[in-house]
Coordinates of C-alpha atoms in Angstrom, one line a residue:
Chain L
M15 CA 78.9 81.0 79.4
T16 CA 80.0 82.2 76.0
R17 CA 76.6 83.7 75.4
L18 CA 76.6 85.4 78.8
A19 CA 80.2 86.7 78.2
D20 CA 79.0 88.2 74.9
L21 CA 76.1 89.9 76.5
V22 CA 78.3 91.3 79.3
R23 CA 80.8 92.6 76.6
A24 CA 77.8 94.2 74.9
G25 CA 77.1 96.1 78.1
D26 CA 73.8 94.3 78.8
R27 CA 72.9 95.3 82.4
A28 CA 70.8 92.3 83.1
A29 CA 73.6 90.0 81.9
L30 CA 76.1 92.0 84.1
G31 CA 73.8 91.4 87.0
R32 CA 73.5 87.7 86.3
A33 CA 77.3 87.4 85.9
I34 CA 77.8 89.1 89.3
T35 CA 75.2 86.9 91.0
L36 CA 77.1 83.9 89.6
I37 CA 80.4 85.3 91.0
E38 CA 78.8 85.9 94.4
S39 CA 77.2 82.5 94.6
K40 CA 78.6 80.0 97.0
R41 CA 77.4 77.0 95.0
A42 CA 80.3 74.9 93.7
D43 CA 78.8 74.6 90.2
H44 CA 78.2 78.4 90.1
E45 CA 81.8 79.0 91.2
A46 CA 83.1 76.8 88.4
S47 CA 80.9 78.6 85.8
A48 CA 82.0 82.0 87.3
Q49 CA 85.6 81.0 86.7
D50 CA 84.8 80.0 83.1
L51 CA 83.1 83.3 82.5
L52 CA 85.9 85.3 84.1
H53 CA 88.5 83.4 82.0
A54 CA 86.5 84.3 78.9
L55 CA 86.3 87.9 79.9
L56 CA 89.9 88.5 81.1
P57 CA 91.2 89.8 77.8
D58 CA 88.5 92.6 78.0
T59 CA 89.5 93.7 81.5
G60 CA 91.9 96.2 82.9
N61 CA 90.8 99.2 81.0
A62 CA 89.3 101.1 83.9
M63 CA 90.7 103.6 86.4
R64 CA 90.4 101.6 89.7
I65 CA 89.8 104.0 92.5
G66 CA 89.4 103.1 96.2
M67 CA 87.9 105.2 98.9
T68 CA 87.5 104.7 102.6
G69 CA 85.8 106.7 105.2
V70 CA 83.7 106.1 108.3
P71 CA 79.9 106.1 107.9
G72 CA 78.8 109.7 107.7
A73 CA 82.1 110.9 106.3
G74 CA 80.3 111.6 103.0
K75 CA 81.6 108.9 100.7
S76 CA 78.2 108.4 98.9
T77 CA 77.7 112.1 98.5
I78 CA 81.1 112.6 97.0
I79 CA 80.9 109.5 94.7
D80 CA 77.4 110.6 93.6
A81 CA 78.6 114.1 92.8
I82 CA 81.8 113.2 91.0
G83 CA 80.4 110.0 89.4
S84 CA 77.5 111.9 87.8
R85 CA 79.9 114.5 86.4
L86 CA 82.0 111.7 84.9
T87 CA 79.0 110.0 83.3
G88 CA 78.1 113.4 82.0
E89 CA 81.5 113.5 80.3
G90 CA 80.8 110.1 78.6
H91 CA 82.3 107.8 81.2
K92 CA 80.7 104.6 82.5
V93 CA 81.0 104.5 86.3
A94 CA 80.7 101.4 88.5
V95 CA 80.5 101.7 92.3
L96 CA 81.3 98.6 94.3
A97 CA 81.6 98.2 98.0
V98 CA 83.6 96.0 100.4
D99 CA 81.9 95.6 103.7
P100 CA 83.0 92.5 105.7
T101 CA 80.0 93.0 108.0
S102 CA 77.4 93.0 105.2
Q103 CA 76.5 89.5 106.1
R104 CA 75.7 90.3 109.7
T105 CA 74.1 93.7 109.1
G106 CA 72.3 92.6 105.9
G107 CA 74.5 95.0 104.0
S108 CA 75.2 98.4 105.5
I109 CA 76.1 99.6 102.0
L110 CA 72.8 98.6 100.6
G111 CA 71.7 102.1 101.4
D112 CA 74.1 103.4 98.7
K113 CA 71.5 103.1 95.9
T114 CA 69.2 105.4 97.8
R115 CA 71.9 107.7 99.0
M116 CA 73.4 108.1 95.5
T117 CA 70.3 109.8 94.2
R118 CA 71.9 110.8 90.8
L119 CA 74.0 107.7 90.0
S120 CA 71.2 105.3 91.1
V121 CA 69.1 106.5 88.2
D122 CA 72.0 107.1 85.7
P123 CA 72.0 104.6 82.8
N124 CA 75.8 104.9 82.6
A125 CA 76.3 104.1 86.3
F126 CA 76.2 100.8 88.0
I127 CA 76.0 100.5 91.8
R128 CA 76.6 97.2 93.5
P129 CA 76.4 96.7 97.3
S130 CA 79.0 94.6 99.1
P131 CA 78.8 90.9 98.7
A132 CA 78.1 89.0 101.9
G133 CA 80.9 86.7 103.1
A134 CA 82.2 84.9 106.1
T135 CA 85.8 86.2 105.6
L136 CA 87.1 89.5 104.3
G137 CA 89.1 87.5 101.8
G138 CA 85.9 86.0 100.5
V139 CA 84.2 89.4 100.2
A140 CA 87.3 90.8 98.5
R141 CA 87.6 88.0 96.0
R142 CA 84.0 88.5 94.9
T143 CA 84.5 92.3 94.6
R144 CA 87.7 91.9 92.6
E145 CA 86.0 89.5 90.2
T146 CA 83.0 91.8 90.0
M147 CA 85.3 94.6 89.1
L148 CA 86.7 92.6 86.3
V149 CA 83.3 91.8 84.9
C150 CA 82.4 95.5 85.1
E151 CA 85.5 96.4 83.1
A152 CA 84.6 93.8 80.5
A153 CA 81.1 95.5 80.4
G154 CA 82.8 98.7 79.4
Y155 CA 82.9 100.6 82.7
D156 CA 86.0 102.7 82.5
I157 CA 85.9 104.1 86.1
I158 CA 85.5 101.7 89.0
I159 CA 85.1 103.1 92.5
V160 CA 85.4 100.6 95.3
E161 CA 84.3 102.0 98.7
T162 CA 84.7 100.6 102.2
V163 CA 83.6 101.7 105.6
G164 CA 87.0 100.6 107.0
V165 CA 86.0 97.7 109.2
G166 CA 89.0 95.5 110.2
Q167 CA 91.5 95.3 107.5
S168 CA 89.2 96.3 104.7
E169 CA 91.1 99.5 103.8
T170 CA 94.3 97.5 103.1
T171 CA 92.2 94.9 101.2
V172 CA 90.6 97.5 99.0
A173 CA 93.9 99.4 98.5
A174 CA 95.3 96.0 97.2
M175 CA 92.7 95.9 94.4
V176 CA 92.8 99.5 93.2
D177 CA 95.3 101.8 91.4
F178 CA 94.5 104.9 93.5
F179 CA 93.4 105.0 97.1
A180 CA 91.7 108.0 98.8
V181 CA 91.2 108.3 102.5
L182 CA 88.2 110.4 103.5
Q183 CA 88.5 112.2 106.8
V184 CA 86.1 114.6 108.5
A185 CA 87.1 117.9 110.0
G186 CA 85.3 119.4 112.9
A187 CA 84.4 116.2 114.6
G188 CA 85.4 117.9 117.9
D189 CA 88.6 119.9 118.4
E190 CA 90.7 116.8 118.2
L191 CA 91.9 116.1 114.7
Q192 CA 90.3 112.9 113.4
G193 CA 93.0 110.2 113.8
I194 CA 94.0 108.1 110.9
K195 CA 93.6 104.4 111.5
K196 CA 96.7 102.4 112.0
G197 CA 98.1 101.2 108.7
V198 CA 95.9 103.5 106.6
I199 CA 98.1 106.5 106.1
E200 CA 100.6 104.1 104.6
I201 CA 98.3 103.2 101.7
A202 CA 96.7 106.6 101.1
D203 CA 97.5 108.3 97.8
L204 CA 95.3 111.1 98.8
I205 CA 93.7 112.3 102.0
V206 CA 90.4 114.1 101.5
V207 CA 89.1 116.3 104.3
N208 CA 85.3 116.6 103.9
K209 CA 82.9 119.2 105.4
A210 CA 85.1 122.2 104.6
D211 CA 82.1 124.5 104.6
G212 CA 80.6 127.2 106.7
D213 CA 82.5 127.9 109.9
N214 CA 84.3 124.6 109.5
I215 CA 86.5 125.7 106.6
K216 CA 89.3 127.0 108.9
R217 CA 89.4 123.7 110.8
A218 CA 89.4 121.7 107.6
E219 CA 92.3 123.7 106.2
Q220 CA 94.2 123.2 109.4
A221 CA 93.6 119.5 109.3
V222 CA 94.9 119.3 105.7
G223 CA 98.0 121.1 106.9
E224 CA 98.6 118.5 109.7
Y225 CA 97.9 115.6 107.4
R226 CA 100.4 117.1 104.8
A227 CA 103.1 117.4 107.5
A228 CA 102.6 113.7 108.4
L229 CA 102.7 112.5 104.8
H230 CA 105.8 114.6 104.4
I231 CA 107.9 112.4 106.7
L232 CA 106.9 109.1 105.2
T233 CA 108.8 107.6 102.3
P234 CA 106.3 107.6 99.4
A235 CA 105.3 104.2 98.1
H236 CA 106.3 105.3 94.6
P237 CA 109.1 107.9 94.0
L238 CA 106.9 109.7 91.5
W239 CA 103.9 110.3 93.8
R240 CA 104.1 111.9 97.2
P241 CA 100.6 111.5 98.7
R242 CA 98.5 114.7 98.8
A243 CA 95.9 116.1 101.2
L244 CA 93.1 118.5 100.2
A245 CA 89.8 119.8 101.7
L246 CA 86.4 119.8 100.0
S247 CA 82.8 120.1 100.8
A248 CA 80.5 117.3 99.5
L249 CA 77.6 119.3 100.7
K250 CA 78.5 122.5 98.8
E251 CA 80.2 120.6 96.1
T252 CA 83.3 122.7 96.4
G253 CA 86.8 121.2 95.9
L254 CA 85.5 118.3 93.8
D255 CA 87.3 119.5 90.7
E256 CA 90.6 119.5 92.6
F257 CA 89.9 116.0 93.9
W258 CA 89.3 114.8 90.4
A259 CA 92.2 116.7 88.9
T260 CA 94.5 115.2 91.5
T261 CA 93.2 111.7 90.7
Q262 CA 93.8 112.3 87.0
E263 CA 97.3 113.7 87.7
F264 CA 98.1 110.5 89.6
F265 CA 97.1 108.3 86.7
A266 CA 98.9 110.5 84.1
T267 CA 102.1 110.4 86.2
M268 CA 102.0 106.7 86.9
R269 CA 101.0 105.6 83.4
Q270 CA 103.9 107.5 81.9
V271 CA 106.3 105.0 83.6
G272 CA 104.1 102.0 83.4
A273 CA 103.6 102.0 87.2
I274 CA 99.9 101.2 87.0
E275 CA 100.6 98.0 85.1
E276 CA 103.4 97.1 87.5
K277 CA 101.2 97.7 90.5
R278 CA 98.4 95.5 89.1
S279 CA 100.8 92.7 88.3
A280 CA 102.1 92.7 91.8
Q281 CA 98.5 93.0 93.2
Q282 CA 97.5 90.0 91.2
V283 CA 100.3 87.8 92.4
G284 CA 99.8 89.0 96.0
W285 CA 96.1 88.3 95.6
M286 CA 96.9 84.7 94.5
W287 CA 99.0 84.1 97.6
A288 CA 96.4 85.7 99.9
L289 CA 93.7 83.5 98.4
L290 CA 96.0 80.4 98.9
E291 CA 96.5 81.4 102.5
D292 CA 92.8 81.9 102.9
R293 CA 92.1 78.5 101.4
M294 CA 94.7 76.8 103.5
R295 CA 93.2 78.2 106.7
L296 CA 89.8 76.8 105.6
I297 CA 91.4 73.5 104.8
V298 CA 93.2 73.4 108.1
A299 CA 90.1 74.4 110.0
R300 CA 87.9 71.8 108.3
H301 CA 90.3 68.9 108.2
P302 CA 88.9 66.0 110.2
A303 CA 92.2 65.4 112.0
L304 CA 92.4 69.1 113.0
K305 CA 88.7 70.2 113.6
T306 CA 89.0 69.7 117.3
R307 CA 92.8 69.7 117.6
L308 CA 93.4 73.1 116.0
P309 CA 91.7 75.1 118.7
E310 CA 93.7 73.2 121.3
L311 CA 96.9 74.0 119.5
E312 CA 96.0 77.6 119.1
A313 CA 95.1 77.8 122.8
A314 CA 98.4 76.1 123.8
V315 CA 100.4 78.5 121.6
R316 CA 98.4 81.5 122.9
A317 CA 99.1 80.5 126.5
G318 CA 102.8 80.0 125.7
E319 CA 102.7 76.3 126.6
M320 CA 103.7 75.2 123.1
T321 CA 106.1 76.6 120.6
P322 CA 104.4 77.7 117.3
T323 CA 107.0 75.6 115.5
L324 CA 105.8 72.4 117.2
A325 CA 102.1 73.3 116.5
V326 CA 102.8 74.0 112.9
S327 CA 104.7 70.6 112.5
E328 CA 101.6 68.9 113.9
I329 CA 99.3 70.7 111.5
T330 CA 101.4 69.9 108.4
S331 CA 101.7 66.3 109.5
A332 CA 98.0 66.0 110.0
L333 CA 97.6 67.4 106.4
G334 CA 100.1 64.8 105.2
L335 CA 102.3 67.6 104.0
D336 CA 105.6 67.1 105.7
L337 CA 108.6 68.5 103.9
Chain O
M2 CA 118.1 67.6 126.6
T3 CA 117.0 67.6 130.3
R4 CA 120.7 68.1 131.3
L5 CA 121.2 70.9 128.8
A6 CA 117.9 72.5 129.9
D7 CA 119.2 72.4 133.5
L8 CA 122.5 74.0 132.6
V9 CA 120.7 76.7 130.6
R10 CA 118.4 77.5 133.6
A11 CA 121.5 77.7 135.7
G12 CA 122.8 80.4 133.5
D13 CA 125.7 78.4 132.1
R14 CA 127.0 80.5 129.1
A15 CA 128.5 77.5 127.3
A16 CA 125.2 75.6 127.6
L17 CA 123.3 78.7 126.3
G18 CA 125.6 78.8 123.3
R19 CA 125.1 75.1 122.6
A20 CA 121.3 75.5 122.9
I21 CA 121.3 78.4 120.4
T22 CA 123.5 76.5 118.0
L23 CA 121.0 73.7 118.2
I24 CA 118.1 76.1 117.5
E25 CA 120.0 77.6 114.6
S26 CA 120.9 74.2 113.1
K27 CA 119.1 73.2 109.9
R28 CA 119.6 69.4 110.6
A29 CA 116.3 67.7 111.1
D30 CA 117.5 65.8 114.2
H31 CA 118.8 69.0 115.7
E32 CA 115.5 70.8 115.0
A33 CA 113.7 68.0 116.8
S34 CA 116.0 68.2 119.9
A35 CA 115.7 72.0 119.8
Q36 CA 112.0 71.7 120.1
D37 CA 112.3 69.3 123.0
L38 CA 114.6 71.7 124.7
L39 CA 112.3 74.7 124.1
H40 CA 109.4 72.7 125.4
A41 CA 111.2 71.9 128.6
L42 CA 112.3 75.6 129.0
L43 CA 108.9 77.2 128.1
P44 CA 107.8 77.5 131.7
D45 CA 110.9 79.5 132.5
T46 CA 110.4 82.0 129.7
G47 CA 108.5 85.3 129.4
N48 CA 110.2 87.1 132.3
A49 CA 112.1 89.7 130.2
M50 CA 111.4 93.1 128.8
R51 CA 111.5 92.5 125.1
I52 CA 112.8 95.5 123.3
G53 CA 113.1 96.0 119.6
M54 CA 115.2 98.6 117.8
T55 CA 115.6 99.4 114.1
G56 CA 117.9 101.9 112.4
V57 CA 120.0 102.1 109.3
P58 CA 123.6 101.1 109.6
G59 CA 125.5 104.1 111.1
A60 CA 122.4 105.3 112.9
G61 CA 124.1 104.4 116.2
K62 CA 122.2 101.3 117.3
S63 CA 125.3 99.5 118.7
T64 CA 126.5 102.6 120.5
I65 CA 123.1 103.2 122.2
I66 CA 122.7 99.6 123.1
D67 CA 126.2 99.4 124.4
A68 CA 125.7 102.5 126.6
I69 CA 122.3 101.6 127.9
G70 CA 123.0 97.9 128.2
S71 CA 126.1 98.5 130.3
R72 CA 124.2 100.8 132.6
L73 CA 121.5 98.1 133.0
T74 CA 124.0 95.3 133.8
G75 CA 125.5 97.8 136.3
E76 CA 122.1 97.9 138.0
G77 CA 122.0 94.1 138.2
H78 CA 120.1 93.3 135.1
K79 CA 121.2 90.5 132.6
V80 CA 121.0 91.9 129.1
A81 CA 120.9 89.8 125.9
V82 CA 121.3 91.5 122.5
L83 CA 120.1 89.6 119.5
A84 CA 119.9 90.6 115.8
V85 CA 117.6 89.9 112.9
D86 CA 119.4 90.5 109.6
P87 CA 117.8 88.6 106.6
T88 CA 120.9 89.4 104.6
S89 CA 123.3 87.8 107.1
Q90 CA 123.6 84.7 105.0
R91 CA 124.7 86.6 101.9
T92 CA 126.9 89.1 103.6
G93 CA 128.3 86.7 106.2
G94 CA 126.5 88.6 108.9
S95 CA 126.6 92.3 108.8
I96 CA 125.7 92.3 112.5
L97 CA 128.7 90.2 113.4
G98 CA 130.5 93.5 113.9
D99 CA 128.3 94.1 117.0
K100 CA 130.6 92.3 119.4
T101 CA 133.4 94.6 118.4
R102 CA 131.3 97.7 118.2
M103 CA 129.7 97.0 121.7
T104 CA 133.0 97.4 123.5
R105 CA 131.5 97.4 127.0
L106 CA 128.8 94.7 126.6
S107 CA 131.1 92.4 124.7
V108 CA 133.3 91.9 127.8
D109 CA 130.4 92.2 130.3
P110 CA 129.7 88.8 132.1
N111 CA 126.1 89.9 132.5
A112 CA 125.6 90.6 128.8
F113 CA 125.2 88.1 126.0
I114 CA 125.5 89.2 122.3
R115 CA 124.4 87.0 119.5
P116 CA 124.6 88.0 115.8
S117 CA 121.8 87.3 113.5
P118 CA 121.2 83.6 112.5
A119 CA 121.7 83.1 108.8
G120 CA 118.6 82.0 106.9
A121 CA 117.1 81.7 103.4
T122 CA 113.9 83.5 104.5
L123 CA 113.1 86.3 106.9
G124 CA 110.6 83.9 108.5
G125 CA 113.4 81.4 109.1
V126 CA 115.7 84.0 110.6
A127 CA 112.9 85.3 112.8
R128 CA 111.9 81.9 114.0
R129 CA 115.4 81.2 115.2
T130 CA 115.7 84.6 116.9
R131 CA 112.4 84.2 118.6
E132 CA 113.4 80.8 120.0
T133 CA 116.8 82.1 120.9
M134 CA 115.0 84.9 122.9
L135 CA 113.1 82.2 124.8
V136 CA 116.3 80.4 125.7
C137 CA 117.9 83.6 126.9
E138 CA 114.9 84.3 129.1
A139 CA 115.1 80.8 130.6
A140 CA 118.8 81.5 131.2
G141 CA 117.8 84.5 133.3
Y142 CA 118.3 87.4 130.9
D143 CA 115.6 89.9 132.0
I144 CA 116.2 92.4 129.2
I145 CA 116.3 91.3 125.6
I146 CA 117.2 93.7 122.9
V147 CA 116.5 92.6 119.3
E148 CA 118.0 94.9 116.7
T149 CA 117.5 95.0 113.0
V150 CA 119.0 97.0 110.1
G151 CA 115.6 97.3 108.5
V152 CA 116.1 95.2 105.4
G153 CA 112.8 94.2 103.7
Q154 CA 110.1 93.5 106.2
S155 CA 112.5 93.0 109.1
E156 CA 111.1 95.8 111.2
T157 CA 107.6 94.4 111.2
T158 CA 109.0 91.0 111.9
V159 CA 111.0 92.2 114.9
A160 CA 108.1 94.4 116.2
A161 CA 106.0 91.2 116.2
M162 CA 108.4 89.5 118.6
V163 CA 108.9 92.3 121.1
D164 CA 106.9 94.3 123.6
F165 CA 108.3 97.7 122.8
F166 CA 109.7 98.9 119.5
A167 CA 112.0 101.8 119.0
V168 CA 112.8 103.4 115.7
L169 CA 116.2 105.1 115.5
Q170 CA 116.4 108.0 113.1
V171 CA 119.3 110.3 112.3
A172 CA 119.0 114.1 112.2
G173 CA 121.3 116.1 110.0
A174 CA 121.6 113.7 107.1
G175 CA 121.2 116.6 104.8
D176 CA 118.4 119.2 105.1
E177 CA 115.7 116.8 104.3
L178 CA 114.2 115.1 107.3
Q179 CA 115.1 111.4 107.2
G180 CA 111.9 109.8 105.9
I181 CA 110.4 106.9 107.9
K182 CA 110.1 103.7 105.9
K183 CA 106.6 102.7 104.8
G184 CA 104.9 100.7 107.5
V185 CA 107.4 101.5 110.2
I186 CA 105.8 104.5 111.8
E187 CA 102.8 102.3 112.5
I188 CA 104.8 100.0 114.7
A189 CA 106.9 102.5 116.5
D190 CA 106.3 103.0 120.2
L191 CA 109.1 105.5 120.3
I192 CA 111.1 107.4 117.7
V193 CA 114.6 108.2 118.7
V194 CA 116.5 110.9 116.9
N195 CA 120.2 110.3 117.3
K196 CA 123.2 112.6 116.8
A197 CA 121.6 115.5 118.7
D198 CA 125.0 117.0 119.5
G199 CA 127.1 119.9 118.5
D200 CA 125.6 122.1 115.8
N201 CA 123.1 119.3 115.1
I202 CA 121.1 119.8 118.2
K203 CA 118.7 122.3 116.7
R204 CA 118.1 120.1 113.6
A205 CA 117.5 117.1 115.9
E206 CA 114.9 118.9 118.0
Q207 CA 113.2 120.1 114.9
A208 CA 113.0 116.5 113.6
V209 CA 111.6 115.4 116.9
G210 CA 108.9 118.0 116.5
E211 CA 108.0 116.8 113.0
Y212 CA 107.9 113.2 114.1
R213 CA 105.6 114.1 117.0
A214 CA 103.2 115.9 114.7
A215 CA 103.0 112.9 112.5
L216 CA 102.5 110.5 115.4
H217 CA 99.8 112.8 116.7
I218 CA 97.5 112.2 113.8
L219 CA 97.7 108.4 114.0
T220 CA 95.4 106.4 116.1
P221 CA 97.6 104.7 118.7
A222 CA 97.9 100.9 118.6
H223 CA 97.0 100.9 122.3
P224 CA 94.8 103.6 123.9
L225 CA 97.1 103.9 126.9
W226 CA 100.3 104.6 124.8
R227 CA 100.6 107.4 122.3
P228 CA 104.0 106.8 120.6
R229 CA 106.7 109.3 121.6
A230 CA 109.6 111.0 119.9
L231 CA 112.8 112.2 121.6
A232 CA 116.4 113.2 120.7
L233 CA 119.6 111.9 122.1
S234 CA 123.3 111.7 121.4
A235 CA 124.9 108.3 121.5
L236 CA 128.2 109.9 121.1
K237 CA 127.9 112.3 124.0
E238 CA 125.6 109.9 125.9
T239 CA 123.0 112.6 126.5
G240 CA 119.3 111.7 126.5
L241 CA 119.9 108.1 127.3
D242 CA 118.2 108.5 130.7
E243 CA 115.1 109.8 129.0
F244 CA 115.2 107.0 126.5
W245 CA 115.3 104.4 129.3
A246 CA 112.7 106.2 131.4
T247 CA 110.3 106.3 128.5
T248 CA 110.9 102.6 128.0
Q249 CA 110.2 101.8 131.6
E250 CA 107.1 104.1 131.6
F251 CA 105.8 102.0 128.6
F252 CA 106.2 98.8 130.5
A253 CA 104.7 100.2 133.7
T254 CA 101.7 101.5 131.9
M255 CA 101.1 98.4 129.9
R256 CA 101.6 95.9 132.7
Q257 CA 99.0 97.7 134.8
V258 CA 96.3 96.6 132.4
G259 CA 97.9 93.3 131.4
A260 CA 98.5 94.6 127.9
I261 CA 102.0 93.0 127.6
E262 CA 100.6 89.5 128.2
E263 CA 97.7 90.2 125.8
K264 CA 100.2 91.4 123.1
R265 CA 102.4 88.4 123.6
S266 CA 99.5 85.9 123.3
A267 CA 98.4 87.6 120.0
Q268 CA 102.0 87.6 118.8
Q269 CA 102.4 83.9 119.5
V270 CA 99.2 83.0 117.6
G271 CA 100.2 85.3 114.8
W272 CA 103.6 83.7 114.7
M273 CA 102.0 80.3 114.5
W274 CA 100.0 81.3 111.4
A275 CA 103.0 83.1 109.8
L276 CA 105.1 80.0 110.3
L277 CA 102.4 77.8 108.8
E278 CA 102.2 80.1 105.8
D279 CA 106.0 80.0 105.4
R280 CA 105.9 76.2 105.6
M281 CA 103.0 76.1 103.1
R282 CA 104.9 78.2 100.6
L283 CA 107.9 75.9 100.9
I284 CA 105.7 72.8 100.5
V285 CA 104.0 74.3 97.4
A286 CA 107.3 75.4 95.9
R287 CA 108.9 72.0 96.4
H288 CA 105.9 69.8 95.5
P289 CA 106.9 67.6 92.5
A290 CA 103.6 68.4 90.8
L291 CA 104.1 72.2 91.3
K292 CA 107.9 72.6 91.0
T293 CA 107.7 73.6 87.3
R294 CA 104.0 74.5 87.3
L295 CA 104.0 77.1 90.0
P296 CA 106.2 79.6 88.2
E297 CA 103.9 79.2 85.1
L298 CA 100.8 79.9 87.3
E299 CA 102.4 82.9 88.9
A300 CA 103.4 84.3 85.5
A301 CA 99.9 83.8 84.1
V302 CA 98.3 85.5 87.1
R303 CA 100.9 88.3 86.9
A304 CA 100.1 88.8 83.3
G305 CA 96.4 88.9 84.0
E306 CA 95.8 85.8 81.8
M307 CA 94.5 83.7 84.7
T308 CA 92.4 84.5 87.7
P309 CA 94.1 83.9 91.1
T310 CA 91.1 81.9 92.1
L311 CA 91.8 79.4 89.2
A312 CA 95.5 79.2 90.0
V313 CA 94.8 78.6 93.7
S314 CA 92.3 75.8 92.9
E315 CA 95.0 74.1 90.7
I316 CA 97.6 74.4 93.5
T317 CA 95.3 73.0 96.2
S318 CA 94.3 70.1 93.9
A319 CA 97.9 69.3 93.2
L320 CA 98.5 69.1 96.9
G321 CA 95.4 66.8 97.2
L322 CA 93.8 69.4 99.5
D323 CA 90.5 70.3 97.8
L324 CA 87.8 71.4 100.2

């Protein structure tokens, strides 16, 4: 592990790949080694700009990331692109296509693209991606982009592991403005309207105006940052400078007051409790005394034939955990 | 318990009060009896319109509830007003004033007003209010209004126990539109702008327009209900009819497709898991092996010196709950 840690720190791509494979493995001994490795690497983590991006397939995530990412590597940055896709197990990894869609980054020595780990639960997928992010930071990647297609709660999950969260919308998908998924506008630091090109520009600008109006009535998550909205064209590569300038402005503003560190500390503790809850659910579901009983309890509660309080008491007793 | 259950079913106010006191008690034997009572009453629950309302102190919640509630009792309904105030323990119950502020309902034989139960955690307060709601339903109250001042996560908590959630905003609090708290716009079925009277009417109508625009870009929680916004004056009692008509329209629309039942089933299961998490946190915090260790683990995770995964493994081992 010490040797692997050294190689990762040295930026050895093969070692980075091995480390991530270890993190993604479900073998108990691998999980233990992965934790040893992470523990050794922790002091070298936290030095990247952690950027999250969500958008439906076809919104242009890969094109935007490829364009901006290759500019950044051109400026001497090292860029890692990770993905969170809770369906990747079933679909075999809908993000696997990234490598082929990110034509520039995929051949860029200063870029590292990793598809979503497979996993039974979003929590499991997220844990692996978070830990992969840490290893990438230790390997010297100073810009981490985590993308998600926005299945289930994946946007909230990704927002909870990054510093800055961008929501990619598409203008011109019919006359109706593309609705923002429940809960997502709350976590957006920036709303990006793509496909502002050709005869779509007016519609895109109008969409930006409507999103701004909506953001305006929400109390910002941080007093120093009122979420923005802007239009761009990934196809024509227009508006990318503004996108990146806004991102940098966010980090500059937040770093001044130590808000990034604060946010990360809170995210880490939140992550710990989320993991514990995940683990507890697994323990409850697998416990011999509950394996068959839990579905019955859930059904009774769902049908309103049993109070949740009673069901919970039975569960904690079965676990031998009464207060 | 059977006797008390019968008296509650018969609509005996004194019995209802005793039942609620039992539910609110923290004595283990009382908790057990309360669960027996609830179990006996469950078949008689679920027949009310469950309405939630949030608004800052001074927004006019009590005035609106008093005005609408007394109309409803006049039409033959039985109205129960409950409150969720996570600070009620510290402040001695900021909602206690309701009885005095609801001048009509407080003397109405067909109305029942219960201040917020005190509690160390929002979860605890919410559990007692949910169970109180069930007892009120068994006692024949067919309209339950749960109000909250919106401290911490209380809006989300109340929204999770009602069918319909109204967010009360005030126009004219300065030129700035009153911002909607993070997360709250997502759960609003209706935004009510109060104090649309005198020279404030124009401002209120304008606020309604801005809230509508914001609601417009959000994907509705249910395809059949796009959240509304309307203005009223609790003082002049104007707009109350529209408020109630909208509420009734919501229930009519949702009941047609069985969406109320669906929502309640999901709420009940969600409530069960939330309770379990609450209980687990208490168990973890009080466990002898973790009492002093947990804060250390949290601190290490917060500081980024330990991975949450490692901390969680230590916690589950200490509980003797390894997978």
